Amino acid sequence: MLRRLAVAATCAAVAAGKIPVVLVADVGIDDAAALLWLLRSPSIELLGIAASFGCHGDVRQTAANARRLLRAAGAPCVPVHVGSRVAFGNWAPNEDDGKYIHGADGLGDVPLLKGEADLGTCEHDLDESLSSAEFIAQKARERPGEVTIVVTSPATNLALAVVLEPRLPELVKRVLIMGGAIDHPGNVSPLAEANFAHDARAAKVVVDAFSSENGERLVIAPLDVTMRAMATVQQMQQLTSAGVGGSLLAEAWRQYTTNYCQVLKFCGSHAAVHDAHPVAYLLHPSLYANGTRVESVEIMVTEPLHPSNGHSLVDRRQLAKEGIVDDRTGDVTDMIKPRATVLVDVDGDAFLGAFFGTVIG
């Protein structure tokens, strides 16, 4: 009976033209923006959240953040699956995380909001027994060629899903990931962005696995594009009209901008909505009409905390545009390295307009 109901629900979603999405997230402050955008978009069917460490070092805390925001946004029945506690191939947790930006709880340290305790919970039991990686693989197998993966965290759980299901690049429709820095400086080191640096091995596995000849299967939103759209505290206050979920993000944004100034010395009443860009490209690709490049991207894996760990390397030599270069002879083969679509520019005002327009409604 339950299986028939699930099949019926799937058919109904497909008939309605919705995009089935799995969100891989370390729900912190800008992840919250991405999650609210997905939840408020009528064209999205959110299958579940694969929780990752990142904004907080303990994946159990980021899973709790996800559940809090889902309940606050009126979607308590979206399942949250807990992922790996350690980086890909590691045996111990990372020595650093994003609490210095996202607060001690990873979500801005916002106290319980008015009315939040009275919000409803899911009326049926949720099956959240699978790990994040198992959940990703399961959904891809159930709906081959349909599921889009949106990643706003270290790529650990998607990399593990590739190990569990080597056919995953062929089973999913597309992967959109916030991570990396191509021409822009890094934000946790001179060369690296946080999501890729917190698990460089996983980032490399994912970029290598999902890159393709035409670059359409993998979309990367690096700092080059995410730093081009800033949301102010005043703008975020508009979200208080979007219920408790919007109010939670609005309050957390105050902490976010304060920490941006204190830690990154990027001062002002604004901050980048990094993790919303994969969602924006999924829903409104025209926002990036003049800002995409198809590139072969190599993720550097070195010692943790080394400036080059997680660096997104693009071969800028003219010869590289013709094929694979033999560095010793200068010869170029006829082969083209697998590539990704890299976002490098966006209409920032239209991006923010689309975000607020959808979330506020």
mmCIF file of C-alpha atoms in Angstrom:
data_model
loop_
_atom_site.group_PDB
_atom_site.id
_atom_site.type_symbol
_atom_site.label_atom_id
_atom_site.label_comp_id
_atom_site.label_asym_id
_atom_site.label_seq_id
_atom_site.Cartn_x
_atom_site.Cartn_y
_atom_site.Cartn_z
ATOM 1 C CA MET A 1 0.000 0.000 0.000
ATOM 2 C CA LEU A 2 2.734 2.452 0.993
ATOM 3 C CA ARG A 3 4.683 1.604 -2.150
ATOM 4 C CA ARG A 4 1.617 2.293 -4.325
ATOM 5 C CA LEU A 5 1.146 5.634 -2.596
ATOM 6 C CA ALA A 6 4.799 6.518 -3.165
ATOM 7 C CA VAL A 7 4.574 5.608 -6.845
ATOM 8 C CA ALA A 8 1.384 7.641 -7.174
ATOM 9 C CA ALA A 9 3.032 10.640 -5.553
ATOM 10 C CA THR A 10 6.010 10.315 -7.884
ATOM 11 C CA CYS A 11 3.783 10.160 -10.939
ATOM 12 C CA ALA A 12 1.827 13.178 -9.756
ATOM 13 C CA ALA A 13 5.049 15.183 -9.301
ATOM 14 C CA VAL A 14 6.317 14.198 -12.747
ATOM 15 C CA ALA A 15 2.968 15.074 -14.288
ATOM 16 C CA ALA A 16 3.097 18.467 -12.620
ATOM 17 C CA GLY A 17 6.498 19.083 -14.200
ATOM 18 C CA LYS A 18 8.321 19.456 -10.912
ATOM 19 C CA ILE A 19 12.079 19.008 -10.635
ATOM 20 C CA PRO A 20 12.989 16.330 -8.060
ATOM 21 C CA VAL A 21 15.885 17.618 -5.944
ATOM 22 C CA VAL A 22 18.115 16.195 -3.221
ATOM 23 C CA LEU A 23 19.796 18.961 -1.228
ATOM 24 C CA VAL A 24 23.226 18.094 0.175
ATOM 25 C CA ALA A 25 23.779 20.756 2.835
ATOM 26 C CA ASP A 26 25.543 21.697 6.063
ATOM 27 C CA VAL A 27 22.592 23.907 6.944
ATOM 28 C CA GLY A 28 24.066 27.160 8.098
ATOM 29 C CA ILE A 29 23.015 30.697 7.308
ATOM 30 C CA ASP A 30 23.418 30.927 3.532
ATOM 31 C CA ASP A 31 22.352 27.284 3.163
ATOM 32 C CA ALA A 32 19.116 28.409 4.829
ATOM 33 C CA ALA A 33 18.561 30.830 1.954
ATOM 34 C CA ALA A 34 18.998 28.011 -0.562
ATOM 35 C CA LEU A 35 16.657 25.738 1.382
ATOM 36 C CA LEU A 36 13.916 28.355 1.709
ATOM 37 C CA TRP A 37 14.153 29.105 -1.998
ATOM 38 C CA LEU A 38 13.719 25.428 -2.860
ATOM 39 C CA LEU A 39 10.793 25.050 -0.449
ATOM 40 C CA ARG A 40 8.974 28.113 -1.802
ATOM 41 C CA SER A 41 9.465 27.220 -5.474
ATOM 42 C CA PRO A 42 6.379 25.546 -6.964
ATOM 43 C CA SER A 43 8.519 23.855 -9.631
ATOM 44 C CA ILE A 44 10.642 21.963 -7.057
ATOM 45 C CA GLU A 45 9.919 18.612 -5.423
ATOM 46 C CA LEU A 46 12.357 18.456 -2.490
ATOM 47 C CA LEU A 47 12.988 14.751 -1.899
ATOM 48 C CA GLY A 48 15.068 15.262 1.226
ATOM 49 C CA ILE A 49 18.199 16.711 2.747
ATOM 50 C CA ALA A 50 21.517 14.896 2.980
ATOM 51 C CA ALA A 51 23.141 16.583 5.970
ATOM 52 C CA SER A 52 26.878 17.303 5.953
ATOM 53 C CA PHE A 53 29.401 18.776 8.354
ATOM 54 C CA GLY A 54 30.812 22.190 7.442
ATOM 55 C CA CYS A 55 29.123 25.258 8.912
ATOM 56 C CA HIS A 56 29.324 23.230 12.111
ATOM 57 C CA GLY A 57 31.825 20.435 12.597
ATOM 58 C CA ASP A 58 29.210 18.020 13.949
ATOM 59 C CA VAL A 59 26.875 16.757 11.232
ATOM 60 C CA ARG A 60 24.265 16.003 13.889
ATOM 61 C CA GLN A 61 24.050 19.737 14.572
ATOM 62 C CA THR A 62 23.648 20.661 10.899
ATOM 63 C CA ALA A 63 20.934 18.004 10.631
ATOM 64 C CA ALA A 64 19.205 19.588 13.631
ATOM 65 C CA ASN A 65 19.494 22.979 11.921
ATOM 66 C CA ALA A 66 17.886 21.545 8.801
ATOM 67 C CA ARG A 67 14.996 20.091 10.797
ATOM 68 C CA ARG A 68 14.512 23.372 12.660
ATOM 69 C CA LEU A 69 14.322 25.363 9.439
ATOM 70 C CA LEU A 70 12.045 22.832 7.740
ATOM 71 C CA ARG A 71 9.626 22.992 10.640
ATOM 72 C CA ALA A 72 9.838 26.787 10.735
ATOM 73 C CA ALA A 73 9.088 26.897 7.005
ATOM 74 C CA GLY A 74 6.074 24.598 7.313
ATOM 75 C CA ALA A 75 7.746 21.538 5.771
ATOM 76 C CA PRO A 76 8.379 19.197 8.721
ATOM 77 C CA CYS A 77 7.816 16.078 6.623
ATOM 78 C CA VAL A 78 10.886 16.535 4.420
ATOM 79 C CA PRO A 79 13.327 13.848 5.610
ATOM 80 C CA VAL A 80 16.811 14.752 6.843
ATOM 81 C CA HIS A 81 19.489 12.076 6.580
ATOM 82 C CA VAL A 82 22.650 12.338 8.663
ATOM 83 C CA GLY A 83 25.888 12.030 6.746
ATOM 84 C CA SER A 84 29.504 11.263 7.496
ATOM 85 C CA ARG A 85 31.087 12.847 10.554
ATOM 86 C CA VAL A 86 34.516 12.928 8.895
ATOM 87 C CA ALA A 87 35.966 14.009 5.564
ATOM 88 C CA PHE A 88 36.310 11.536 2.701
ATOM 89 C CA GLY A 89 39.032 9.030 3.528
ATOM 90 C CA ASN A 90 39.621 10.446 7.017
ATOM 91 C CA TRP A 91 39.193 8.742 10.382
ATOM 92 C CA ALA A 92 38.873 11.832 12.602
ATOM 93 C CA PRO A 93 36.793 15.018 12.297
ATOM 94 C CA ASN A 94 38.305 18.118 10.706
ATOM 95 C CA GLU A 95 40.164 20.479 13.004
ATOM 96 C CA ASP A 96 38.215 23.461 11.691
ATOM 97 C CA ASP A 97 34.665 24.288 10.654
ATOM 98 C CA GLY A 98 32.523 27.326 9.926
ATOM 99 C CA LYS A 99 31.330 28.249 13.423
ATOM 100 C CA TYR A 100 33.423 31.412 13.377
ATOM 101 C CA ILE A 101 31.163 32.676 10.575
ATOM 102 C CA HIS A 102 27.884 30.828 11.186
ATOM 103 C CA GLY A 103 27.791 30.970 14.991
ATOM 104 C CA ALA A 104 28.237 28.379 17.724
ATOM 105 C CA ASP A 105 25.233 26.353 16.535
ATOM 106 C CA GLY A 106 26.007 26.865 12.844
ATOM 107 C CA LEU A 107 22.779 28.814 12.283
ATOM 108 C CA GLY A 108 23.411 32.236 13.762
ATOM 109 C CA ASP A 109 22.695 31.362 17.413
ATOM 110 C CA VAL A 110 19.116 32.578 17.004
ATOM 111 C CA PRO A 111 17.032 31.862 20.134
ATOM 112 C CA LEU A 112 13.613 30.265 19.822
ATOM 113 C CA LEU A 113 11.403 32.709 17.930
ATOM 114 C CA LYS A 114 7.905 33.760 18.865
ATOM 115 C CA GLY A 115 5.481 31.051 17.801
ATOM 116 C CA GLU A 116 8.236 28.600 16.870
ATOM 117 C CA ALA A 117 7.506 26.221 19.742
ATOM 118 C CA ASP A 118 3.874 25.965 18.628
ATOM 119 C CA LEU A 119 4.638 24.909 15.061
ATOM 120 C CA GLY A 120 3.347 21.571 13.870
ATOM 121 C CA THR A 121 5.415 18.457 13.402
ATOM 122 C CA CYS A 122 5.088 15.765 10.766
ATOM 123 C CA GLU A 123 1.938 13.698 11.306
ATOM 124 C CA HIS A 124 3.607 10.476 10.225
ATOM 125 C CA ASP A 125 6.882 8.821 11.110
ATOM 126 C CA LEU A 126 9.771 9.756 8.846
ATOM 127 C CA ASP A 127 12.174 7.076 7.682
ATOM 128 C CA GLU A 128 15.552 8.745 8.136
ATOM 129 C CA SER A 129 17.451 5.513 8.748
ATOM 130 C CA LEU A 130 19.674 5.780 5.670
ATOM 131 C CA SER A 131 22.898 7.731 5.742
ATOM 132 C CA SER A 132 23.160 10.760 3.470
ATOM 133 C CA ALA A 133 25.173 8.821 0.892
ATOM 134 C CA GLU A 134 22.752 5.881 0.937
ATOM 135 C CA PHE A 135 19.815 8.264 0.533
ATOM 136 C CA ILE A 136 21.379 9.973 -2.490
ATOM 137 C CA ALA A 137 22.120 6.646 -4.158
ATOM 138 C CA GLN A 138 18.648 5.296 -3.384
ATOM 139 C CA LYS A 139 16.835 8.283 -4.901
ATOM 140 C CA ALA A 140 19.001 8.183 -8.023
ATOM 141 C CA ARG A 141 18.264 4.482 -8.519
ATOM 142 C CA GLU A 142 14.538 4.956 -7.948
ATOM 143 C CA ARG A 143 14.260 7.750 -10.511
ATOM 144 C CA PRO A 144 17.050 7.352 -13.066
ATOM 145 C CA GLY A 145 17.680 10.404 -15.188
ATOM 146 C CA GLU A 146 15.358 12.610 -13.139
ATOM 147 C CA VAL A 147 17.009 13.673 -9.897
ATOM 148 C CA THR A 148 19.016 16.886 -9.608
ATOM 149 C CA ILE A 149 21.572 17.084 -6.791
ATOM 150 C CA VAL A 150 22.162 20.522 -5.255
ATOM 151 C CA VAL A 151 25.257 20.715 -3.037
ATOM 152 C CA THR A 152 25.810 23.665 -0.681
ATOM 153 C CA SER A 153 28.327 22.012 1.632
ATOM 154 C CA PRO A 154 31.520 19.976 1.520
ATOM 155 C CA ALA A 155 30.985 17.241 -1.063
ATOM 156 C CA THR A 156 31.721 14.355 1.334
ATOM 157 C CA ASN A 157 28.365 12.617 1.129
ATOM 158 C CA LEU A 158 28.040 12.909 -2.640
ATOM 159 C CA ALA A 159 31.540 11.457 -3.023
ATOM 160 C CA LEU A 160 30.571 8.573 -0.736
ATOM 161 C CA ALA A 161 27.421 8.067 -2.808
ATOM 162 C CA VAL A 162 29.615 7.701 -5.909
ATOM 163 C CA VAL A 163 31.573 4.980 -4.111
ATOM 164 C CA LEU A 164 28.338 3.226 -3.133
ATOM 165 C CA GLU A 165 26.857 3.589 -6.619
ATOM 166 C CA PRO A 166 29.509 4.018 -9.337
ATOM 167 C CA ARG A 167 26.746 4.561 -11.928
ATOM 168 C CA LEU A 168 25.603 7.707 -10.100
ATOM 169 C CA PRO A 169 26.909 10.168 -12.731
ATOM 170 C CA GLU A 170 24.726 8.403 -15.297
ATOM 171 C CA LEU A 171 21.744 8.013 -12.976
ATOM 172 C CA VAL A 172 21.313 11.653 -11.928
ATOM 173 C CA LYS A 173 20.192 14.432 -14.222
ATOM 174 C CA ARG A 174 22.665 17.032 -13.027
ATOM 175 C CA VAL A 175 24.752 18.211 -10.077
ATOM 176 C CA LEU A 176 24.934 21.879 -9.067
ATOM 177 C CA ILE A 177 27.497 22.704 -6.409
ATOM 178 C CA MET A 178 28.585 25.851 -4.572
ATOM 179 C CA GLY A 179 32.313 25.664 -4.129
ATOM 180 C CA GLY A 180 35.729 26.692 -5.302
ATOM 181 C CA ALA A 181 37.444 29.855 -6.451
ATOM 182 C CA ILE A 182 38.698 30.132 -10.023
ATOM 183 C CA ASP A 183 40.032 33.666 -10.513
ATOM 184 C CA HIS A 184 38.724 35.021 -7.194
ATOM 185 C CA PRO A 185 40.823 34.716 -4.009
ATOM 186 C CA GLY A 186 39.821 32.006 -1.556
ATOM 187 C CA ASN A 187 37.933 32.701 1.655
ATOM 188 C CA VAL A 188 39.599 30.196 3.995
ATOM 189 C CA SER A 189 43.054 30.433 2.422
ATOM 190 C CA PRO A 190 44.639 32.494 -0.345
ATOM 191 C CA LEU A 191 43.563 29.895 -2.904
ATOM 192 C CA ALA A 192 40.671 27.863 -1.540
ATOM 193 C CA GLU A 193 36.980 28.277 -0.758
ATOM 194 C CA ALA A 194 35.488 26.711 2.384
ATOM 195 C CA ASN A 195 33.308 23.935 0.941
ATOM 196 C CA PHE A 196 36.103 22.534 -1.214
ATOM 197 C CA ALA A 197 38.817 23.100 1.406
ATOM 198 C CA HIS A 198 36.893 21.318 4.187
ATOM 199 C CA ASP A 199 36.986 18.129 2.100
ATOM 200 C CA ALA A 200 39.259 18.516 -0.897
ATOM 201 C CA ARG A 201 39.344 14.774 -1.629
ATOM 202 C CA ALA A 202 35.566 14.654 -1.860
ATOM 203 C CA ALA A 203 35.485 17.743 -4.074
ATOM 204 C CA LYS A 204 37.982 16.099 -6.409
ATOM 205 C CA VAL A 205 35.976 12.867 -6.545
ATOM 206 C CA VAL A 206 32.781 14.759 -7.375
ATOM 207 C CA VAL A 207 34.293 17.106 -9.953
ATOM 208 C CA ASP A 208 36.092 14.226 -11.672
ATOM 209 C CA ALA A 209 33.020 11.964 -11.606
ATOM 210 C CA PHE A 210 30.418 14.434 -12.851
ATOM 211 C CA SER A 211 32.441 16.449 -15.371
ATOM 212 C CA SER A 212 31.544 15.566 -18.949
ATOM 213 C CA GLU A 213 32.523 16.349 -22.512
ATOM 214 C CA ASN A 214 29.985 19.162 -22.900
ATOM 215 C CA GLY A 215 30.160 20.331 -19.280
ATOM 216 C CA GLU A 216 26.391 20.221 -18.762
ATOM 217 C CA ARG A 217 26.244 17.509 -16.094
ATOM 218 C CA LEU A 218 28.110 19.531 -13.455
ATOM 219 C CA VAL A 219 27.562 23.209 -12.639
ATOM 220 C CA ILE A 220 30.001 24.898 -10.249
ATOM 221 C CA ALA A 221 29.177 28.192 -8.514
ATOM 222 C CA PRO A 222 32.534 29.438 -7.153
ATOM 223 C CA LEU A 223 33.321 32.602 -5.215
ATOM 224 C CA ASP A 224 33.831 34.348 -8.571
ATOM 225 C CA VAL A 225 30.054 34.520 -8.957
ATOM 226 C CA THR A 226 28.764 34.304 -5.389
ATOM 227 C CA MET A 227 30.631 37.454 -4.324
ATOM 228 C CA ARG A 228 28.775 39.450 -6.972
ATOM 229 C CA ALA A 229 25.427 39.462 -5.154
ATOM 230 C CA MET A 230 25.243 40.855 -1.624
ATOM 231 C CA ALA A 231 22.158 40.951 0.587
ATOM 232 C CA THR A 232 21.907 43.560 3.329
ATOM 233 C CA VAL A 233 20.478 43.127 6.791
ATOM 234 C CA GLN A 234 17.716 45.534 5.788
ATOM 235 C CA GLN A 235 16.837 43.489 2.717
ATOM 236 C CA MET A 236 16.761 40.295 4.739
ATOM 237 C CA GLN A 237 14.335 41.892 7.191
ATOM 238 C CA GLN A 238 11.727 41.609 4.428
ATOM 239 C CA LEU A 239 11.721 37.874 5.139
ATOM 240 C CA THR A 240 9.932 38.423 8.450
ATOM 241 C CA SER A 241 6.759 38.572 6.353
ATOM 242 C CA ALA A 242 7.479 35.020 5.138
ATOM 243 C CA GLY A 243 6.646 33.338 8.437
ATOM 244 C CA VAL A 244 8.873 31.855 11.089
ATOM 245 C CA GLY A 245 11.267 30.362 8.531
ATOM 246 C CA GLY A 246 11.907 33.737 6.951
ATOM 247 C CA SER A 247 12.276 35.374 10.350
ATOM 248 C CA LEU A 248 14.851 32.767 11.366
ATOM 249 C CA LEU A 249 17.006 33.580 8.337
ATOM 250 C CA ALA A 250 16.535 37.329 8.833
ATOM 251 C CA GLU A 251 17.767 37.119 12.424
ATOM 252 C CA ALA A 252 20.657 34.826 11.539
ATOM 253 C CA TRP A 253 21.770 37.246 8.820
ATOM 254 C CA ARG A 254 22.657 39.827 11.478
ATOM 255 C CA GLN A 255 25.169 37.414 12.986
ATOM 256 C CA TYR A 256 26.443 36.502 9.525
ATOM 257 C CA THR A 257 27.262 40.078 8.535
ATOM 258 C CA THR A 258 28.843 40.799 11.924
ATOM 259 C CA ASN A 259 31.138 37.794 11.642
ATOM 260 C CA TYR A 260 31.961 38.635 8.029
ATOM 261 C CA CYS A 261 33.350 41.927 9.314
ATOM 262 C CA GLN A 262 35.093 40.646 12.434
ATOM 263 C CA VAL A 263 36.722 37.617 10.830
ATOM 264 C CA LEU A 264 37.010 38.244 7.093
ATOM 265 C CA LYS A 265 37.308 42.055 7.416
ATOM 266 C CA PHE A 266 34.551 42.339 4.823
ATOM 267 C CA CYS A 267 32.599 45.040 6.582
ATOM 268 C CA GLY A 268 29.208 46.561 5.946
ATOM 269 C CA SER A 269 25.636 45.531 6.617
ATOM 270 C CA HIS A 270 25.734 42.974 3.817
ATOM 271 C CA ALA A 271 27.073 39.525 2.984
ATOM 272 C CA ALA A 272 27.099 37.118 0.061
ATOM 273 C CA VAL A 273 24.261 34.623 -0.366
ATOM 274 C CA HIS A 274 26.752 32.009 -1.572
ATOM 275 C CA ASP A 275 24.720 28.836 -1.344
ATOM 276 C CA ALA A 276 21.649 30.203 -3.108
ATOM 277 C CA HIS A 277 23.426 30.343 -6.484
ATOM 278 C CA PRO A 278 23.047 26.669 -7.451
ATOM 279 C CA VAL A 279 19.313 27.046 -6.785
ATOM 280 C CA ALA A 280 19.181 30.298 -8.756
ATOM 281 C CA TYR A 281 20.878 28.691 -11.756
ATOM 282 C CA LEU A 282 18.546 25.710 -11.587
ATOM 283 C CA LEU A 283 15.448 27.914 -11.574
ATOM 284 C CA HIS A 284 16.624 30.996 -13.499
ATOM 285 C CA PRO A 285 19.639 30.194 -15.702
ATOM 286 C CA SER A 286 19.106 33.428 -17.651
ATOM 287 C CA LEU A 287 20.484 35.314 -14.626
ATOM 288 C CA TYR A 288 23.885 33.949 -15.674
ATOM 289 C CA ALA A 289 23.456 34.440 -19.429
ATOM 290 C CA ASN A 290 26.668 36.441 -19.757
ATOM 291 C CA GLY A 291 28.580 34.712 -16.994
ATOM 292 C CA THR A 292 29.229 31.039 -17.734
ATOM 293 C CA ARG A 293 32.340 29.252 -18.913
ATOM 294 C CA VAL A 294 32.866 25.594 -19.781
ATOM 295 C CA GLU A 295 36.136 24.594 -18.161
ATOM 296 C CA SER A 296 38.142 21.564 -17.155
ATOM 297 C CA VAL A 297 38.557 22.000 -13.400
ATOM 298 C CA GLU A 298 41.090 20.110 -11.288
ATOM 299 C CA ILE A 299 40.798 20.124 -7.499
ATOM 300 C CA MET A 300 44.113 20.166 -5.666
ATOM 301 C CA VAL A 301 44.471 17.839 -2.673
ATOM 302 C CA THR A 302 47.331 18.641 -0.316
ATOM 303 C CA GLU A 303 47.729 18.774 3.451
ATOM 304 C CA PRO A 304 44.676 19.987 5.421
ATOM 305 C CA LEU A 305 44.902 23.727 6.162
ATOM 306 C CA HIS A 306 47.546 24.164 3.446
ATOM 307 C CA PRO A 307 46.712 27.175 1.224
ATOM 308 C CA SER A 308 46.473 25.004 -1.894
ATOM 309 C CA ASN A 309 44.229 22.319 -0.385
ATOM 310 C CA GLY A 310 40.923 22.481 -2.236
ATOM 311 C CA HIS A 311 42.206 24.959 -4.833
ATOM 312 C CA SER A 312 40.213 24.889 -8.083
ATOM 313 C CA LEU A 313 42.819 24.786 -10.833
ATOM 314 C CA VAL A 314 41.955 25.728 -14.412
ATOM 315 C CA ASP A 315 44.628 25.412 -17.112
ATOM 316 C CA ARG A 316 44.601 28.887 -18.682
ATOM 317 C CA ARG A 317 47.157 28.128 -21.390
ATOM 318 C CA GLN A 318 45.917 28.654 -24.939
ATOM 319 C CA LEU A 319 47.109 25.161 -25.879
ATOM 320 C CA ALA A 320 44.805 23.660 -23.244
ATOM 321 C CA LYS A 321 41.777 24.861 -25.210
ATOM 322 C CA GLU A 322 42.795 22.515 -28.021
ATOM 323 C CA GLY A 323 43.214 19.353 -25.966
ATOM 324 C CA ILE A 324 45.305 17.689 -23.293
ATOM 325 C CA VAL A 325 48.819 19.167 -23.163
ATOM 326 C CA ASP A 326 51.909 17.050 -22.608
ATOM 327 C CA ASP A 327 53.864 19.382 -20.331
ATOM 328 C CA ARG A 328 57.225 17.871 -21.345
ATOM 329 C CA THR A 329 56.840 17.994 -25.130
ATOM 330 C CA GLY A 330 54.157 20.614 -25.688
ATOM 331 C CA ASP A 331 52.208 18.126 -27.796
ATOM 332 C CA VAL A 332 48.422 18.366 -27.701
ATOM 333 C CA THR A 333 46.243 15.292 -28.003
ATOM 334 C CA ASP A 334 42.881 15.263 -29.716
ATOM 335 C CA MET A 335 41.232 14.412 -26.415
ATOM 336 C CA ILE A 336 39.392 17.053 -24.411
ATOM 337 C CA LYS A 337 39.376 16.729 -20.643
ATOM 338 C CA PRO A 338 35.919 16.329 -19.063
ATOM 339 C CA ARG A 339 34.534 19.740 -18.209
ATOM 340 C CA ALA A 340 32.041 21.565 -16.031
ATOM 341 C CA THR A 341 29.917 24.667 -16.443
ATOM 342 C CA VAL A 342 31.486 27.332 -14.230
ATOM 343 C CA LEU A 343 29.456 30.376 -13.194
ATOM 344 C CA VAL A 344 31.541 33.546 -13.116
ATOM 345 C CA ASP A 345 29.045 36.416 -13.358
ATOM 346 C CA VAL A 346 25.406 37.104 -12.483
ATOM 347 C CA ASP A 347 22.855 39.888 -12.669
ATOM 348 C CA GLY A 348 23.050 40.564 -8.932
ATOM 349 C CA ASP A 349 19.952 42.743 -8.644
ATOM 350 C CA ALA A 350 17.838 40.257 -10.593
ATOM 351 C CA PHE A 351 19.251 37.403 -8.508
ATOM 352 C CA LEU A 352 18.150 39.064 -5.274
ATOM 353 C CA GLY A 353 14.824 40.003 -6.834
ATOM 354 C CA ALA A 354 14.165 36.391 -7.795
ATOM 355 C CA PHE A 355 15.130 35.168 -4.324
ATOM 356 C CA PHE A 356 12.981 37.612 -2.355
ATOM 357 C CA GLY A 357 10.150 37.396 -4.855
ATOM 358 C CA THR A 358 9.904 33.628 -4.432
ATOM 359 C CA VAL A 359 10.535 33.336 -0.691
ATOM 360 C CA ILE A 360 8.253 36.215 0.285
ATOM 361 C CA GLY A 361 5.718 35.347 -2.418
#
